[in-house]
Coordinates of C-alpha atoms and ligand atoms in Angstrom, one line a residue:
M1 CA 35.7 -5.9 -39.0
A2 CA 35.0 -9.6 -39.2
S3 CA 36.0 -11.5 -42.3
I4 CA 32.6 -13.0 -42.9
T5 CA 29.6 -11.3 -41.4
K6 CA 26.7 -13.2 -42.9
T7 CA 26.2 -16.4 -44.8
I8 CA 23.9 -16.7 -47.7
L9 CA 22.4 -20.1 -48.3
L10 CA 20.5 -20.7 -51.5
I11 CA 17.7 -23.2 -50.9
A12 CA 15.2 -23.8 -53.6
G13 CA 16.1 -20.5 -55.2
Q14 CA 15.5 -18.5 -52.0
A15 CA 18.2 -16.5 -50.3
L16 CA 18.2 -17.2 -46.6
W17 CA 20.5 -15.6 -44.1
V18 CA 21.3 -17.9 -41.3
P19 CA 22.8 -15.9 -38.5
G20 CA 25.6 -17.5 -36.6
L21 CA 25.8 -20.6 -38.7
F22 CA 29.4 -20.1 -39.6
A23 CA 30.0 -17.8 -36.6
A24 CA 33.3 -19.6 -36.0
Q25 CA 34.6 -17.7 -39.0
S26 CA 34.4 -14.6 -37.0
T27 CA 37.4 -14.8 -34.7
V28 CA 38.1 -13.7 -31.2
Q29 CA 40.4 -11.2 -32.7
D30 CA 37.5 -9.8 -34.8
A31 CA 35.4 -9.5 -31.7
R32 CA 38.2 -7.7 -29.8
K33 CA 38.6 -5.3 -32.7
F34 CA 34.9 -4.7 -32.9
L35 CA 34.6 -3.9 -29.2
E36 CA 37.6 -1.6 -29.3
D37 CA 36.1 0.3 -32.1
A38 CA 32.7 0.4 -30.5
E39 CA 34.2 1.7 -27.2
Q40 CA 36.0 4.5 -29.1
R41 CA 33.0 5.6 -31.0
L42 CA 30.6 5.4 -28.0
L43 CA 33.0 7.4 -25.8
V44 CA 33.0 10.3 -28.3
L45 CA 29.2 10.3 -28.7
A46 CA 28.6 9.9 -25.0
N47 CA 30.7 12.9 -24.3
E48 CA 28.9 15.0 -26.9
A49 CA 25.6 13.9 -25.4
Q50 CA 26.7 14.8 -21.9
Q51 CA 27.9 18.2 -22.9
A52 CA 24.6 18.9 -24.7
S53 CA 22.5 17.6 -21.7
W54 CA 24.5 19.6 -19.3
V55 CA 23.8 22.8 -21.2
Q56 CA 20.1 21.9 -21.7
E57 CA 19.5 21.2 -18.0
N58 CA 21.4 24.4 -17.0
F59 CA 19.6 26.6 -19.6
I60 CA 16.3 25.2 -20.5
T61 CA 15.2 26.6 -23.8
S62 CA 13.6 25.1 -27.0
D63 CA 17.1 25.3 -28.7
T64 CA 19.0 23.5 -25.9
E65 CA 16.3 20.9 -25.8
A66 CA 16.7 20.3 -29.5
L67 CA 20.5 20.1 -29.3
A68 CA 20.4 17.7 -26.4
A69 CA 17.8 15.5 -28.1
L70 CA 19.9 15.3 -31.2
A71 CA 23.1 14.5 -29.4
N72 CA 21.4 11.9 -27.3
Q73 CA 19.7 10.4 -30.3
R74 CA 23.1 10.1 -32.1
A75 CA 24.7 8.3 -29.2
T76 CA 21.7 5.9 -28.7
D77 CA 21.3 5.2 -32.4
E78 CA 24.9 4.2 -32.6
Q79 CA 24.7 1.9 -29.5
V80 CA 21.5 0.3 -30.9
R81 CA 23.3 -0.3 -34.2
L82 CA 26.3 -1.8 -32.4
A83 CA 24.1 -4.0 -30.2
K84 CA 22.5 -5.4 -33.3
E85 CA 25.8 -5.9 -35.0
A86 CA 27.2 -7.7 -31.9
K87 CA 24.8 -10.6 -32.7
R88 CA 27.2 -11.8 -35.3
F89 CA 29.5 -13.0 -32.6
D90 CA 26.8 -15.2 -31.1
G91 CA 28.1 -18.7 -30.7
L92 CA 31.8 -17.6 -30.6
T93 CA 33.5 -18.5 -27.3
L94 CA 35.1 -15.3 -26.0
P95 CA 37.5 -14.6 -23.1
P96 CA 35.4 -13.5 -20.1
D97 CA 36.1 -9.8 -20.3
L98 CA 35.2 -9.7 -24.0
A99 CA 32.1 -11.8 -23.4
R100 CA 31.0 -9.4 -20.6
K101 CA 31.6 -6.3 -22.8
M102 CA 29.6 -7.9 -25.6
R103 CA 26.7 -8.5 -23.2
L104 CA 26.9 -5.0 -21.7
L105 CA 26.8 -3.5 -25.2
R106 CA 23.5 -5.3 -25.8
I107 CA 21.8 -4.5 -22.5
G108 CA 23.2 -1.1 -21.6
F109 CA 20.1 0.9 -22.5
T110 CA 17.7 3.0 -20.5
L111 CA 16.1 4.2 -23.7
A112 CA 16.5 2.2 -26.9
T113 CA 15.6 4.2 -30.0
P114 CA 13.6 2.4 -32.8
A115 CA 15.4 1.8 -36.1
D116 CA 13.0 4.1 -38.0
P117 CA 14.8 7.4 -38.1
K118 CA 11.6 9.4 -37.7
E119 CA 10.6 7.4 -34.6
S120 CA 14.1 7.6 -33.2
E121 CA 14.0 11.4 -33.6
E122 CA 10.5 11.6 -32.0
V123 CA 11.3 9.5 -28.9
S124 CA 14.6 11.5 -28.3
R125 CA 12.7 14.7 -28.7
L126 CA 10.0 13.6 -26.3
A127 CA 12.6 12.5 -23.7
A128 CA 14.2 16.0 -23.8
E129 CA 10.8 17.8 -23.7
L130 CA 9.5 15.8 -20.7
D131 CA 12.7 16.5 -18.8
G132 CA 12.4 20.2 -19.7
M133 CA 8.7 20.3 -18.7
Y134 CA 9.6 19.0 -15.3
G135 CA 12.5 21.5 -14.9
K136 CA 10.3 24.4 -15.8
G137 CA 7.5 23.2 -13.5
K138 CA 6.0 26.0 -11.4
Y139 CA 2.9 26.7 -9.4
C140 CA 1.4 30.2 -9.6
P141 CA -1.1 30.6 -6.8
P142 CA -3.9 33.2 -7.4
A143 CA -3.0 34.7 -4.0
L144 CA 0.5 35.7 -5.4
A145 CA -0.9 37.2 -8.6
S146 CA -0.3 40.8 -7.5
S147 CA 3.0 40.3 -5.7
D148 CA 6.5 40.5 -7.0
K149 CA 7.1 36.8 -6.7
K150 CA 4.2 35.3 -8.6
C151 CA 5.1 31.6 -8.9
L152 CA 6.6 28.9 -6.7
D153 CA 9.2 26.5 -8.1
I154 CA 10.2 23.1 -6.7
G155 CA 12.5 24.7 -4.1
D156 CA 9.7 26.9 -2.8
I157 CA 7.3 23.9 -2.8
T158 CA 9.9 21.8 -1.0
R159 CA 10.3 24.4 1.8
I160 CA 6.5 24.7 2.3
M161 CA 6.0 20.9 2.5
A162 CA 8.9 20.7 5.0
A163 CA 8.0 23.5 7.3
S164 CA 4.2 24.0 7.3
S165 CA 1.8 22.4 9.7
N166 CA -1.2 24.2 8.2
P167 CA -3.3 21.6 6.4
G168 CA -4.8 24.2 4.0
E169 CA -1.4 25.5 3.0
L170 CA 0.0 22.0 2.6
L171 CA -2.9 20.9 0.4
D172 CA -2.6 24.0 -1.7
A173 CA 1.1 23.4 -2.4
W174 CA 0.6 19.7 -3.0
K175 CA -2.2 20.4 -5.6
G176 CA -0.2 23.2 -7.1
W177 CA 2.9 21.1 -7.8
H178 CA 0.9 18.1 -9.1
A179 CA -0.7 20.4 -11.6
I180 CA 2.6 20.6 -13.6
A181 CA 2.1 17.0 -14.8
P182 CA -1.2 16.6 -16.8
P183 CA 0.4 18.4 -19.8
M184 CA 3.0 15.6 -19.8
R185 CA 0.5 12.7 -20.1
K186 CA 0.1 12.7 -23.9
D187 CA 3.9 12.9 -24.5
F188 CA 4.6 10.2 -21.8
T189 CA 2.1 7.8 -23.4
R190 CA 3.7 8.2 -26.8
F191 CA 7.1 7.9 -25.2
V192 CA 6.1 4.6 -23.7
E193 CA 5.0 3.2 -27.1
L194 CA 8.2 4.3 -28.9
S195 CA 10.5 3.3 -26.2
N196 CA 8.9 -0.2 -26.1
K197 CA 9.3 -0.4 -29.9
G198 CA 13.0 0.2 -29.6
A199 CA 13.4 -2.3 -26.8
R200 CA 11.5 -5.0 -28.8
E201 CA 13.7 -4.4 -31.8
L202 CA 16.6 -5.4 -29.6
G203 CA 14.8 -8.6 -28.5
F204 CA 13.4 -7.5 -25.1
R205 CA 9.7 -8.0 -24.2
D206 CA 9.4 -4.3 -23.3
T207 CA 11.4 -1.4 -21.8
G208 CA 10.7 -2.7 -18.3
A209 CA 12.1 -6.1 -19.1
M210 CA 15.2 -4.3 -20.6
W211 CA 15.7 -2.4 -17.4
R212 CA 15.5 -5.6 -15.4
S213 CA 18.0 -7.4 -17.6
K214 CA 21.0 -5.5 -16.1
Y215 CA 21.5 -7.3 -12.8
D216 CA 23.7 -10.3 -13.7
M217 CA 20.7 -12.6 -13.2
P218 CA 17.6 -13.6 -15.2
P219 CA 15.2 -10.6 -15.3
D220 CA 12.4 -12.5 -13.7
D221 CA 14.7 -13.6 -10.8
F222 CA 15.5 -10.0 -10.3
A223 CA 11.8 -9.0 -9.9
K224 CA 11.5 -11.9 -7.3
E225 CA 14.6 -10.7 -5.5
V226 CA 13.1 -7.2 -5.1
D227 CA 9.9 -8.8 -3.7
R228 CA 11.9 -10.9 -1.3
L229 CA 13.7 -7.8 0.1
W230 CA 10.5 -5.9 0.5
A231 CA 9.0 -8.8 2.5
Q232 CA 12.0 -8.7 4.8
V233 CA 11.7 -5.0 5.6
R234 CA 7.9 -4.6 5.4
P235 CA 7.3 -5.3 9.1
L236 CA 9.7 -2.5 10.1
Y237 CA 7.9 -0.1 7.7
L238 CA 4.5 -1.1 9.2
S239 CA 5.8 -0.3 12.7
L240 CA 7.0 3.1 11.6
H241 CA 3.9 3.9 9.6
A242 CA 1.6 3.0 12.6
Y243 CA 3.6 5.1 15.0
V244 CA 3.7 8.1 12.7
R245 CA 0.0 7.8 11.8
N246 CA -0.9 7.9 15.5
R247 CA 1.2 10.9 16.2
L248 CA -0.2 12.8 13.2
R249 CA -3.7 11.8 14.3
E250 CA -3.0 13.5 17.6
K251 CA -1.7 16.5 15.8
Y252 CA -4.3 16.9 13.0
G253 CA -7.3 15.1 14.5
D254 CA -9.3 12.0 13.5
A255 CA -11.1 13.6 10.7
V256 CA -7.8 14.3 8.8
V257 CA -5.8 11.2 9.9
P258 CA -7.9 8.0 10.4
A259 CA -6.8 5.6 13.2
N260 CA -6.4 2.6 10.9
G261 CA -6.4 3.9 7.3
P262 CA -3.8 5.4 5.0
I263 CA -2.0 8.7 5.8
P264 CA -2.8 11.7 3.6
A265 CA 0.2 12.2 1.3
D266 CA 0.6 15.9 2.0
L267 CA 1.3 15.6 5.8
L268 CA 4.6 13.8 5.7
G269 CA 7.0 16.7 5.1
N270 CA 7.8 16.0 1.5
I271 CA 5.9 16.6 -1.8
W272 CA 6.1 12.9 -2.7
A273 CA 5.9 11.5 0.9
Q274 CA 9.2 9.7 0.2
D275 CA 11.3 11.1 3.0
W276 CA 9.6 11.9 6.3
S277 CA 12.5 13.4 8.2
N278 CA 11.0 16.9 8.1
I279 CA 8.2 15.9 10.4
Y280 CA 10.6 14.7 13.0
P281 CA 9.7 17.5 15.4
S282 CA 6.0 16.4 15.3
V283 CA 6.8 12.8 16.1
A284 CA 9.9 13.1 18.3
P285 CA 10.1 10.8 21.3
P286 CA 9.5 12.7 24.4
G287 CA 12.6 12.5 26.6
A288 CA 14.9 11.0 23.9
D289 CA 15.2 13.9 21.5
P290 CA 18.9 14.5 20.8
G291 CA 18.4 18.2 21.3
Y292 CA 20.2 19.5 18.2
D293 CA 19.0 20.4 14.7
L294 CA 21.6 20.3 12.0
T295 CA 19.6 22.7 9.8
R296 CA 19.6 25.3 12.6
I297 CA 23.3 24.8 13.2
L298 CA 24.2 25.3 9.5
V299 CA 21.9 28.3 9.2
D300 CA 23.2 30.0 12.4
R301 CA 26.8 29.6 11.2
K302 CA 25.9 31.2 7.9
T303 CA 27.1 28.2 6.0
Q304 CA 27.2 28.8 2.3
P305 CA 26.4 26.3 -0.5
T306 CA 30.1 25.9 -1.3
D307 CA 30.9 25.2 2.4
M308 CA 28.3 22.4 2.3
V309 CA 30.1 20.8 -0.6
R310 CA 33.5 21.3 1.1
Y311 CA 32.2 19.4 4.1
G312 CA 31.3 16.5 1.8
E313 CA 34.6 16.6 0.0
G314 CA 36.4 16.7 3.4
F315 CA 34.8 13.4 4.3
F316 CA 36.1 11.7 1.2
K317 CA 39.5 13.2 1.6
S318 CA 39.6 11.9 5.2
L319 CA 39.2 8.3 3.8
G320 CA 42.2 8.9 1.5
F321 CA 40.6 10.0 -1.7
A322 CA 42.2 12.8 -3.7
P323 CA 40.6 16.2 -3.6
L324 CA 38.1 17.1 -6.4
P325 CA 39.7 18.8 -9.4
P326 CA 39.7 22.6 -9.8
T327 CA 37.3 22.2 -12.7
F328 CA 34.7 20.7 -10.4
W329 CA 34.5 24.0 -8.5
E330 CA 34.6 26.1 -11.6
R331 CA 31.9 24.2 -13.6
S332 CA 29.4 22.9 -11.0
L333 CA 26.1 24.6 -10.3
F334 CA 25.4 25.0 -6.5
V335 CA 22.9 27.8 -6.4
K336 CA 19.6 28.2 -8.3
P337 CA 20.1 31.0 -10.9
R338 CA 17.6 33.8 -10.5
D339 CA 17.3 34.6 -14.2
R340 CA 16.6 31.2 -15.9
D341 CA 15.0 27.8 -15.7
V342 CA 17.3 24.9 -14.7
V343 CA 16.6 21.3 -13.7
C344 CA 17.1 21.7 -9.9
H345 CA 16.8 18.0 -9.2
A346 CA 20.3 17.2 -7.8
S347 CA 22.6 15.2 -10.1
A348 CA 26.3 14.3 -10.5
W349 CA 28.1 14.3 -13.8
D350 CA 31.3 13.1 -15.4
V351 CA 31.1 15.1 -18.6
D352 CA 34.2 13.6 -20.3
N353 CA 34.0 10.2 -18.7
L354 CA 37.4 10.9 -17.2
E355 CA 37.9 13.8 -14.8
D356 CA 35.4 16.5 -15.7
L357 CA 33.3 15.9 -12.6
R358 CA 30.5 18.2 -11.6
I359 CA 27.4 18.4 -9.6
K360 CA 24.3 20.4 -10.4
M361 CA 22.1 21.2 -7.5
C362 CA 20.1 24.1 -6.1
I363 CA 21.5 23.8 -2.6
D364 CA 19.4 24.9 0.4
I365 CA 21.1 25.2 3.7
T366 CA 19.4 22.3 5.4
A367 CA 20.3 18.9 7.0
E368 CA 18.5 17.2 4.1
D369 CA 20.7 18.9 1.5
F370 CA 23.8 18.3 3.6
T371 CA 23.0 14.6 3.1
T372 CA 22.2 15.1 -0.6
V373 CA 25.6 16.8 -1.2
H374 CA 27.3 13.6 0.2
H375 CA 25.0 11.5 -2.1
E376 CA 26.1 13.4 -5.2
L377 CA 29.8 13.4 -4.3
G378 CA 29.5 9.6 -3.9
H379 CA 28.6 9.5 -7.6
N380 CA 31.6 11.7 -8.5
F381 CA 34.2 9.8 -6.5
Y382 CA 32.8 6.5 -8.0
Q383 CA 33.1 8.0 -11.5
R384 CA 36.7 9.0 -11.0
A385 CA 37.6 5.6 -9.4
Y386 CA 36.4 3.6 -12.4
S387 CA 37.6 6.1 -15.1
K388 CA 40.7 3.9 -15.6
Q389 CA 38.5 1.0 -16.8
P390 CA 37.7 0.5 -20.5
F391 CA 34.7 2.5 -21.6
L392 CA 32.1 -0.3 -21.3
F393 CA 33.1 -1.0 -17.7
R394 CA 33.0 2.7 -16.7
D395 CA 29.9 2.4 -14.5
S396 CA 28.9 1.1 -11.1
A397 CA 28.6 -2.6 -10.3
N398 CA 24.9 -2.1 -10.6
D399 CA 22.9 1.1 -10.6
G400 CA 21.9 0.7 -7.0
V401 CA 25.5 0.7 -6.0
H402 CA 26.0 4.0 -7.6
E403 CA 23.2 5.4 -5.5
A404 CA 24.5 3.8 -2.3
I405 CA 28.0 5.2 -2.1
G406 CA 27.4 8.8 -1.0
D407 CA 24.5 7.6 1.2
T408 CA 26.8 5.2 2.9
I409 CA 29.2 8.1 3.7
A410 CA 26.2 10.1 5.0
L411 CA 25.3 7.3 7.5
S412 CA 28.6 8.3 9.1
V413 CA 27.3 11.8 9.8
T414 CA 26.8 11.0 13.4
P415 CA 26.8 13.5 16.4
E416 CA 30.3 12.4 17.1
Y417 CA 31.4 13.3 13.6
L418 CA 29.7 16.7 13.9
V419 CA 31.7 17.3 17.0
K420 CA 34.9 16.3 15.2
I421 CA 34.4 18.8 12.4
G422 CA 33.3 21.5 14.9
L423 CA 29.6 21.8 14.0
L424 CA 28.4 20.5 17.4
D425 CA 29.8 21.1 20.9
R426 CA 28.9 17.9 22.6
A427 CA 27.3 14.6 21.4
P428 CA 24.1 13.6 23.1
D429 CA 24.5 10.5 25.4
S430 CA 23.0 7.1 24.6
S431 CA 19.6 7.9 26.2
K432 CA 19.0 9.9 23.0
D433 CA 19.7 7.0 20.6
I434 CA 16.0 6.4 20.0
G435 CA 15.5 10.0 18.9
L436 CA 18.5 9.8 16.5
L437 CA 17.3 6.4 15.1
L438 CA 13.8 7.7 14.6
K439 CA 15.0 10.6 12.6
R440 CA 17.1 8.3 10.4
A441 CA 14.1 5.9 10.0
L442 CA 12.0 8.8 8.8
E443 CA 14.5 9.2 6.1
K444 CA 15.5 5.6 5.3
V445 CA 12.7 3.3 6.3
A446 CA 9.9 5.6 5.2
F447 CA 11.6 5.6 1.7
L448 CA 11.6 1.9 1.1
P449 CA 8.1 1.3 -0.3
F450 CA 8.3 4.5 -2.3
G451 CA 11.7 3.3 -3.8
L452 CA 9.9 0.1 -4.8
M453 CA 6.5 1.3 -6.1
I454 CA 7.6 3.7 -8.8
D455 CA 9.0 1.0 -11.0
Q456 CA 6.2 -1.5 -10.0
W457 CA 4.1 1.1 -11.7
R458 CA 6.4 1.7 -14.6
W459 CA 7.2 -2.0 -15.2
R460 CA 3.4 -2.5 -15.6
V461 CA 3.0 0.6 -17.8
F462 CA 5.7 -0.7 -20.1
S463 CA 4.3 -4.2 -20.2
G464 CA 0.8 -2.8 -21.0
E465 CA -0.7 -4.2 -17.9
I466 CA -1.5 -0.6 -16.9
P467 CA -3.1 1.1 -19.9
P468 CA -3.0 4.9 -20.4
D469 CA -6.6 5.3 -19.2
K470 CA -5.6 3.8 -15.8
Y471 CA -2.3 5.6 -15.3
N472 CA -3.4 7.7 -12.3
Q473 CA -5.7 5.1 -10.7
A474 CA -3.0 2.4 -10.8
W475 CA -0.4 4.9 -9.4
W476 CA -2.6 5.5 -6.3
D477 CA -3.4 1.9 -6.0
L478 CA 0.3 1.1 -5.6
R479 CA 0.9 4.1 -3.3
M480 CA -1.9 2.6 -1.1
K481 CA -0.6 -0.9 -1.3
Y482 CA 3.0 -0.3 -0.6
Q483 CA 3.2 3.0 1.3
G484 CA -0.3 3.1 3.0
I485 CA -0.8 6.7 1.8
A486 CA -3.7 8.3 0.1
P487 CA -4.1 11.4 -2.1
P488 CA -5.2 14.3 0.0
V489 CA -7.9 15.3 -2.5
E490 CA -9.8 13.2 -5.1
R491 CA -7.9 12.3 -8.2
S492 CA -9.0 11.2 -11.7
E493 CA -7.5 10.4 -15.1
L494 CA -7.4 14.1 -15.8
D495 CA -4.4 14.1 -13.4
F496 CA -1.0 12.6 -14.1
D497 CA 0.6 12.4 -10.7
P498 CA 3.5 10.2 -11.7
G499 CA 4.8 13.0 -13.9
A500 CA 5.2 15.2 -10.8
K501 CA 8.2 13.0 -9.9
Y502 CA 11.4 13.9 -11.6
H503 CA 12.5 10.3 -12.4
V504 CA 9.2 9.5 -14.3
A505 CA 9.4 12.7 -16.3
A506 CA 13.1 12.2 -17.0
N507 CA 13.0 8.4 -17.6
V508 CA 15.4 7.5 -14.8
P509 CA 14.8 3.9 -13.5
Y510 CA 14.0 4.0 -9.8
T511 CA 14.4 0.4 -8.4
R512 CA 18.1 1.5 -8.0
Y513 CA 17.1 3.6 -5.0
F514 CA 15.3 0.7 -3.3
L515 CA 18.4 -1.4 -3.8
S516 CA 20.6 1.4 -2.5
F517 CA 18.6 1.9 0.7
I518 CA 19.1 -1.8 1.4
M519 CA 22.8 -2.0 0.3
Q520 CA 24.0 1.1 2.0
F521 CA 23.5 -0.5 5.4
Q522 CA 25.4 -3.6 4.2
F523 CA 28.2 -1.2 3.2
H524 CA 28.1 0.8 6.4
R525 CA 28.3 -2.5 8.4
A526 CA 31.3 -3.7 6.5
L527 CA 33.2 -0.3 6.5
A528 CA 32.4 0.1 10.2
R529 CA 34.2 -3.2 10.8
A530 CA 37.2 -2.0 8.7
A531 CA 37.2 1.3 10.6
G532 CA 37.4 -0.5 13.9
C533 CA 34.0 0.7 15.2
P534 CA 32.7 -1.4 18.1
V535 CA 31.2 -4.6 16.8
A536 CA 27.7 -5.9 17.1
G537 CA 26.7 -6.8 20.6
S538 CA 29.2 -4.4 22.2
G539 CA 26.5 -2.0 23.3
T540 CA 27.5 0.7 20.9
P541 CA 25.0 0.7 18.0
L542 CA 26.1 0.9 14.4
S543 CA 24.1 4.2 14.2
R544 CA 26.8 5.8 16.4
C545 CA 29.7 4.6 14.2
S546 CA 31.4 7.1 11.8
I547 CA 34.1 5.9 9.4
Y548 CA 35.4 9.5 9.2
G549 CA 39.2 9.5 8.9
S550 CA 39.6 5.7 8.4
K551 CA 42.1 5.0 5.7
E552 CA 41.3 1.2 6.1
A553 CA 37.6 1.8 5.3
G554 CA 38.6 4.1 2.4
E555 CA 40.9 1.5 0.9
K556 CA 38.2 -1.2 1.1
L557 CA 35.6 1.2 -0.4
N558 CA 38.0 2.2 -3.2
R559 CA 38.8 -1.4 -4.1
M560 CA 35.1 -1.9 -5.0
L561 CA 34.8 1.5 -6.7
E562 CA 37.8 0.9 -9.0
M563 CA 36.3 -2.3 -10.3
G564 CA 33.5 -0.4 -12.0
L565 CA 31.3 -2.6 -14.0
S566 CA 34.1 -5.0 -14.9
R567 CA 32.7 -7.9 -12.8
P568 CA 29.2 -9.1 -11.9
W569 CA 27.9 -6.9 -9.0
Q570 CA 27.9 -9.9 -6.7
E571 CA 31.7 -10.0 -6.9
A572 CA 32.0 -6.3 -6.3
L573 CA 29.8 -6.6 -3.2
Y574 CA 31.9 -9.5 -2.0
E575 CA 35.1 -7.4 -2.5
M576 CA 33.9 -4.9 0.0
T577 CA 31.5 -6.7 2.4
G578 CA 32.5 -10.4 2.1
E579 CA 28.8 -11.0 1.2
R580 CA 27.5 -12.0 -2.2
D581 CA 23.8 -11.3 -1.7
L582 CA 21.5 -8.4 -1.2
D583 CA 20.7 -8.7 2.5
A584 CA 18.2 -6.6 4.4
S585 CA 19.5 -8.0 7.7
A586 CA 21.9 -5.0 7.9
I587 CA 19.1 -2.4 7.8
L588 CA 17.0 -4.4 10.2
D589 CA 19.8 -4.8 12.7
Y590 CA 20.6 -1.1 12.4
F591 CA 17.0 -0.2 13.4
A592 CA 16.3 -3.1 15.7
P593 CA 16.3 -1.0 18.9
L594 CA 13.9 1.4 17.3
Q595 CA 11.6 -1.3 16.0
K596 CA 11.4 -2.6 19.6
W597 CA 10.5 0.8 20.8
L598 CA 8.0 1.5 18.1
D599 CA 6.2 -1.8 18.8
E600 CA 5.9 -0.8 22.4
Q601 CA 4.4 2.6 21.4
N602 CA 2.0 0.8 19.0
K603 CA 0.7 -1.6 21.6
G604 CA -3.1 -1.8 21.5
K605 CA -3.2 0.4 18.4
P606 CA -3.9 -0.6 14.8
V607 CA -1.0 -1.4 12.5
G608 CA -1.5 -1.4 8.7
W609 CA -4.3 0.1 6.7
Ligands
LIG701 O1 17.3 11.4 -7.2 C1 18.0 11.2 -6.2 C2 19.4 11.9 -6.1 C3 20.0 12.0 -7.4 S1 20.5 10.5 -8.1 C4 19.2 13.3 -5.5 N1 17.5 10.5 -5.1 C5 16.2 9.9 -5.2 C6 15.1 11.0 -5.2 O2 15.4 12.1 -4.9 O3 14.0 10.6 -5.5 C7 18.2 10.3 -3.9 C8 17.3 9.5 -3.0 C9 16.1 9.1 -3.9
LIG702 ZN1 22.0 9.6 -7.1

């Protein structure tokens, strides 16, 4: 503890506390001790909260919700207290690592609990309840009322959206899933109020401003940076959108898909229209289709969920990473349990902030989940790599980097890689590159405006620019503006469509994924270079490069992972890529041949909406 924590001045008989006036009396040694102490306490509380949340999301009941809410409240209350106490070191010149920790302690919140114990309890409870409501979400169609299986969960809905071409069936599933959300609206509205209150008590304008403060640059600059990146990739998205709209118009007719308007949100193969790769067969380029379907291959080989995870682990091992610990295999959840509600949305955990790595995922045997397994393991390998850092640095360089690691690896799941691991007999020749690229673009390029719009909505919700009575309208305005998609059926403020997306219900910031989808191509480009893949201009596109088996790429990657959050993210990026800025040129270069092809297909047809 510091020797003098506050200074009382007596002026005209009034007691005034002047913070920081004699801050020099708190020494660097005091600050170091304060941080050591803080890290110790926060580690214990974080682990308790993780254990409680793990149990809650694996066994959703009112009791586990209450226990998780309590454990999370304790951890957050303590961090809020420490963040406020840290102010007493303002004005003290600290060595860089201590100064960084002090800053991280003050900004490291997704949810800041208000000081009032009742309000803190309430907001923590609401957070756990909203998460549970999403996890329990089901659609029980009247048509199934008399059958054994009466209700559809998110897995069933996902499969219908992916496989069906029947507009009636798609619309029904879409409406059914979105009906889980209106009951969340009231809780969400109150959650926004209380969460803002906590953020303001810490000196932030609102929760959105608090989220934007974590990027080693002024929060307003970060918002501009995001706009800049979107402007860079928007033309590519427009080309893809126009091509897909036209093919869907051929398939479903003018009355369903207008020639120059938005695409109905239920026709894109995914309940949120965020990943369009499932409609690849409907839009495949005649003559350039690669002729294999990874989902088919995995199903035909009777691949089991554990095998899917083993493939993912195998990739990381090939780069030189140590195998996952035995506890990973004992404690993870790979299969949706039949007898209870769980949060199926895939996630990766490091329960003791050291080596207790796990994933929780209801794995389907599909190409999409093959990618998601790599995504989740990326989190786990990152967590293990930075576990040697002090507690406050045990996180990714920024949240987008955490999301980008596994996806970077999955970009190396090329036909040549599938041949190497024995899943495919022969890789298609280069005449099929357009088909392969189109499939990737449906996953990666289609996602970009979705990755952006969620927090454009939430930032405005937190700032009050979008009031509760405009929640749904504003949501669809942004869906229209960024994605060029429209609701397949009329919506109103009786709906609460944002709540049908996990990250809104569970209060997970989303701009991280937009950043990730830009950065993973920068990472892939850099690691491909390290792995000795043919360089730009060689005629072999980056989309055919797999870093599988490259120890050089693995070492480069690991150097960044081990840094954790100890340095500004720009330096971590530099460590691996030699670049200091977020740069969309990597994703644009990757898809350049496809964009050329799309623009040829779109000639004479409307682009935009
Ligand atoms: O939520 C995820 C991961 C867990 S961090 C499965 N993703 C986003 C989503 O599903 O909405 C990965 C891509 C985007
Ligand atoms: Zn993730």
